[in-house]
Amino acid sequence: MTNEFGRYFFLGLGLTFTGTATAIVSYFQAHVIPFAALGVAIVILGVASVSLPDQVKASGAMKALLQGSTLGIDPLLDEIGERMRRRTQMARVAASSSSSADWRDALSDAEGPEPEGVGRGEEERDGENRRSIGAVYLPPDPRRSLDSGDYEGEASVYIPLNNQALPVTLEEMRAAPLTLLDERNTQAGIRVFTAGAYLGQVPEIRGEDTSIEEALQHLLVDYAELCSLVRASEIEDTIVVEINDVKLRPESRNYRDFLGSLPTSLAASLVCVMKDAPVMVADEEVTPAKTVARLSILRFRSP
Amino acid sequence: MKWREPRGSSRLERSRRVLKERKNSFLLSLAVISFGSVVCLAALSEERFGVYLALLALAYFAASLAFKVRRRRNFDYLAAAMAIVFVAAIVSSLI
């Protein structure tokens, strides 16, 4: 627990003193029992307020669990990053050895067109970190159960391996391999599982009357203890999520680059489960005070 | 990328957001239940102090169970104190 003294502490202190004075004066001098009881009620309220922390600090157990949840995927993300860097380097080498007229075409062919919203890199703007994330969070396949054994009943994340346009159907992304194939294969993407893979099984999150903001508050504040407050704004197919006072940043740099920060990753998993549609983290701004992520719901044409 | 308040945001919406914080809801509920109990007992001309204390203890337990807020310490000392007060009030009324 935290030792910070904030507004709840001082409010409680004021109420406690006021209630104590009221109770003592009412009981011993005025002999008015209801006012003395009112003073005791104010004291109880004050002590309750003092006992509330201004900021909830994540428990050690939860911190360890969240760190472990990101650790398992790190080696795979390392390999993905390494493979993409090798491909880019090979393309540049091939381009530089071509004629000056041809190298631009060779580089463009190797790297592919820059699809909308896909890119990976950090931009420094006014001291803030802002990045685009190319991964697409896929909802679980409702036709499959968790016991099917083919990993279709869980929510997953599609990571494009080349800077190509995304597959045109959800089924194509779901059909992506779960491992990295031999480098000679032109593997377009890979599907991975994150900490939010089983969010579809949490009844409080999937309640019919639960809004996205309420579900995010339950998940990130109450259960995962990752932050103090979450706000969400939904505008057509875009959801802007503001996550205040992030307590933990257990994810590695690779995780952040490919999947977004852990709170954003969990938020994207939750949104794709609730909307039952693929979600892409179009944009993420991470500052010490808060994280703001823009999630785009992707609509694919039916196969 | 700036945060945009949802459409139709008003003082009511902002108040709802404040109340959505569990701590604020807990304190407000505790205040309403406690003060309401005292007012009702006063209206019934109750003069036994133990009855007021017992009802205030019950109000605290009800609010704590309903909201399950996190506290600075793992052990809820106030709940323990209210339990002792409740038992003492019951015993004193029986004696």
GROMACS .gro file of N, CA and C in nm, chain A residues 195-250:
model
  168
  195ALA      N    1  -0.161  -1.171  -2.292
  195ALA     CA    2  -0.225  -1.189  -2.162
  195ALA      C    3  -0.377  -1.179  -2.171
  196GLY      N    4  -0.426  -1.117  -2.278
  196GLY     CA    5  -0.571  -1.101  -2.291
  196GLY      C    6  -0.640  -1.212  -2.368
  197ALA      N    7  -0.573  -1.325  -2.386
  197ALA     CA    8  -0.628  -1.431  -2.471
  197ALA      C    9  -0.759  -1.488  -2.418
  198TYR      N   10  -0.775  -1.491  -2.286
  198TYR     CA   11  -0.894  -1.554  -2.228
  198TYR      C   12  -0.994  -1.453  -2.174
  199LEU      N   13  -0.983  -1.329  -2.215
  199LEU     CA   14  -1.075  -1.227  -2.163
  199LEU      C   15  -1.221  -1.256  -2.198
  200GLY      N   16  -1.241  -1.329  -2.306
  200GLY     CA   17  -1.377  -1.360  -2.346
  200GLY      C   18  -1.451  -1.447  -2.246
  201GLN      N   19  -1.376  -1.507  -2.153
  201GLN     CA   20  -1.437  -1.595  -2.054
  201GLN      C   21  -1.474  -1.523  -1.925
  202VAL      N   22  -1.439  -1.396  -1.913
  202VAL     CA   23  -1.466  -1.323  -1.790
  202VAL      C   24  -1.608  -1.269  -1.795
  203PRO      N   25  -1.699  -1.316  -1.709
  203PRO     CA   26  -1.841  -1.277  -1.721
  203PRO      C   27  -1.865  -1.130  -1.693
  204GLU      N   28  -1.787  -1.071  -1.600
  204GLU     CA   29  -1.810  -0.930  -1.569
  204GLU      C   30  -1.780  -0.841  -1.688
  205ILE      N   31  -1.688  -0.886  -1.772
  205ILE     CA   32  -1.651  -0.804  -1.887
  205ILE      C   33  -1.750  -0.823  -2.000
  206ARG      N   34  -1.808  -0.941  -2.010
  206ARG     CA   35  -1.896  -0.968  -2.122
  206ARG      C   36  -2.042  -0.945  -2.089
  207GLY      N   37  -2.069  -0.875  -1.976
  207GLY     CA   38  -2.209  -0.846  -1.944
  207GLY      C   39  -2.273  -0.762  -2.051
  208GLU      N   40  -2.401  -0.784  -2.074
  208GLU     CA   41  -2.469  -0.715  -2.184
  208GLU      C   42  -2.479  -0.565  -2.159
  209ASP      N   43  -2.492  -0.528  -2.030
  209ASP     CA   44  -2.509  -0.386  -2.001
  209ASP      C   45  -2.377  -0.316  -1.971
  210THR      N   46  -2.268  -0.385  -1.990
  210THR     CA   47  -2.139  -0.326  -1.957
  210THR      C   48  -2.086  -0.245  -2.074
  211SER      N   49  -2.051  -0.120  -2.046
  211SER     CA   50  -1.993  -0.039  -2.153
  211SER      C   51  -1.844  -0.069  -2.162
  212ILE      N   52  -1.782  -0.024  -2.269
  212ILE     CA   53  -1.639  -0.048  -2.287
  212ILE      C   54  -1.560   0.019  -2.175
  213GLU      N   55  -1.599   0.141  -2.140
  213GLU     CA   56  -1.526   0.212  -2.035
  213GLU      C   57  -1.537   0.138  -1.902
  214GLU      N   58  -1.656   0.087  -1.870
  214GLU     CA   59  -1.673   0.014  -1.744
  214GLU      C   60  -1.591  -0.115  -1.745
  215ALA      N   61  -1.593  -0.185  -1.857
  215ALA     CA   62  -1.517  -0.309  -1.867
  215ALA      C   63  -1.367  -0.282  -1.854
  216LEU      N   64  -1.321  -0.175  -1.917
  216LEU     CA   65  -1.179  -0.139  -1.905
  216LEU      C   66  -1.144  -0.102  -1.762
  217GLN      N   67  -1.234  -0.031  -1.695
  217GLN     CA   68  -1.212   0.006  -1.556
  217GLN      C   69  -1.201  -0.119  -1.469
  218HIS      N   70  -1.293  -0.213  -1.490
  218HIS     CA   71  -1.288  -0.339  -1.414
  218HIS      C   72  -1.154  -0.408  -1.437
  219LEU      N   73  -1.117  -0.419  -1.565
  219LEU     CA   74  -1.000  -0.498  -1.600
  219LEU      C   75  -0.870  -0.433  -1.554
  220LEU      N   76  -0.850  -0.308  -1.595
  220LEU     CA   77  -0.719  -0.245  -1.574
  220LEU      C   78  -0.702  -0.189  -1.433
  221VAL      N   79  -0.810  -0.144  -1.370
  221VAL     CA   80  -0.798  -0.081  -1.237
  221VAL      C   81  -0.826  -0.182  -1.127
  222ASP      N   82  -0.940  -0.251  -1.138
  222ASP     CA   83  -0.982  -0.337  -1.027
  222ASP      C   84  -0.908  -0.471  -1.026
  223TYR      N   85  -0.894  -0.532  -1.145
  223TYR     CA   86  -0.836  -0.667  -1.146
  223TYR      C   87  -0.685  -0.664  -1.166
  224ALA      N   88  -0.640  -0.599  -1.273
  224ALA     CA   89  -0.496  -0.600  -1.303
  224ALA      C   90  -0.418  -0.499  -1.221
  225GLU      N   91  -0.487  -0.398  -1.161
  225GLU     CA   92  -0.422  -0.296  -1.077
  225GLU      C   93  -0.311  -0.226  -1.153
  226LEU      N   94  -0.334  -0.201  -1.281
  226LEU     CA   95  -0.232  -0.141  -1.364
  226LEU      C   96  -0.233   0.011  -1.357
  227CYS      N   97  -0.347   0.071  -1.324
  227CYS     CA   98  -0.357   0.216  -1.331
  227CYS      C   99  -0.467   0.262  -1.235
  228SER      N  100  -0.484   0.395  -1.229
  228SER     CA  101  -0.583   0.451  -1.137
  228SER      C  102  -0.718   0.475  -1.202
  229LEU      N  103  -0.716   0.512  -1.330
  229LEU     CA  104  -0.842   0.550  -1.395
  229LEU      C  105  -0.832   0.524  -1.544
  230VAL      N  106  -0.941   0.479  -1.601
  230VAL     CA  107  -0.947   0.457  -1.746
  230VAL      C  108  -1.069   0.530  -1.800
  231ARG      N  109  -1.050   0.599  -1.911
  231ARG     CA  110  -1.164   0.662  -1.979
  231ARG      C  111  -1.163   0.617  -2.124
  232ALA      N  112  -1.279   0.598  -2.181
  232ALA     CA  113  -1.289   0.553  -2.320
  232ALA      C  114  -1.395   0.633  -2.391
  233SER      N  115  -1.363   0.668  -2.515
  233SER     CA  116  -1.457   0.744  -2.597
  233SER      C  117  -1.470   0.673  -2.729
  234GLU      N  118  -1.595   0.641  -2.767
  234GLU     CA  119  -1.617   0.564  -2.889
  234GLU      C  120  -1.681   0.653  -2.995
  235ILE      N  121  -1.614   0.662  -3.110
  235ILE     CA  122  -1.665   0.744  -3.220
  235ILE      C  123  -1.661   0.658  -3.345
  236GLU      N  124  -1.778   0.611  -3.386
  236GLU     CA  125  -1.791   0.521  -3.501
  236GLU      C  126  -1.699   0.400  -3.482
  237ASP      N  127  -1.600   0.382  -3.568
  237ASP     CA  128  -1.514   0.264  -3.558
  237ASP      C  129  -1.382   0.294  -3.489
  238THR      N  130  -1.376   0.401  -3.415
  238THR     CA  131  -1.253   0.436  -3.344
  238THR      C  132  -1.283   0.451  -3.197
  239ILE      N  133  -1.198   0.395  -3.116
  239ILE     CA  134  -1.214   0.407  -2.970
  239ILE      C  135  -1.086   0.468  -2.915
  240VAL      N  136  -1.100   0.579  -2.845
  240VAL     CA  137  -0.985   0.644  -2.783
  240VAL      C  138  -0.986   0.608  -2.635
  241VAL      N  139  -0.876   0.551  -2.589
  241VAL     CA  140  -0.867   0.507  -2.449
  241VAL      C  141  -0.760   0.589  -2.379
  242GLU      N  142  -0.796   0.646  -2.264
  242GLU     CA  143  -0.700   0.721  -2.184
  242GLU      C  144  -0.678   0.644  -2.054
  243ILE      N  145  -0.553   0.610  -2.029
  243ILE     CA  146  -0.519   0.530  -1.911
  243ILE      C  147  -0.431   0.618  -1.822
  244ASN      N  148  -0.482   0.652  -1.704
  244ASN     CA  149  -0.412   0.746  -1.616
  244ASN      C  150  -0.331   0.675  -1.509
  245ASP      N  151  -0.216   0.732  -1.476
  245ASP     CA  152  -0.131   0.683  -1.366
  245ASP      C  153  -0.101   0.535  -1.381
  246VAL      N  154  -0.035   0.500  -1.490
  246VAL     CA  155   0.001   0.360  -1.510
  246VAL      C  156   0.105   0.322  -1.404
  247LYS      N  157   0.074   0.218  -1.329
  247LYS     CA  158   0.161   0.179  -1.216
  247LYS      C  159   0.275   0.088  -1.259
  248LEU      N  160   0.250   0.007  -1.359
  248LEU     CA  161   0.348  -0.094  -1.398
  248LEU      C  162   0.377  -0.082  -1.545
  249ARG      N  163   0.501  -0.101  -1.580
  249ARG     CA  164   0.538  -0.113  -1.722
  249ARG      C  165   0.628  -0.236  -1.733
  250PRO      N  166   0.568  -0.354  -1.718
  250PRO     CA  167   0.653  -0.473  -1.713
  250PRO      C  168   0.695  -0.525  -1.850
   0.00000   0.00000   0.00000
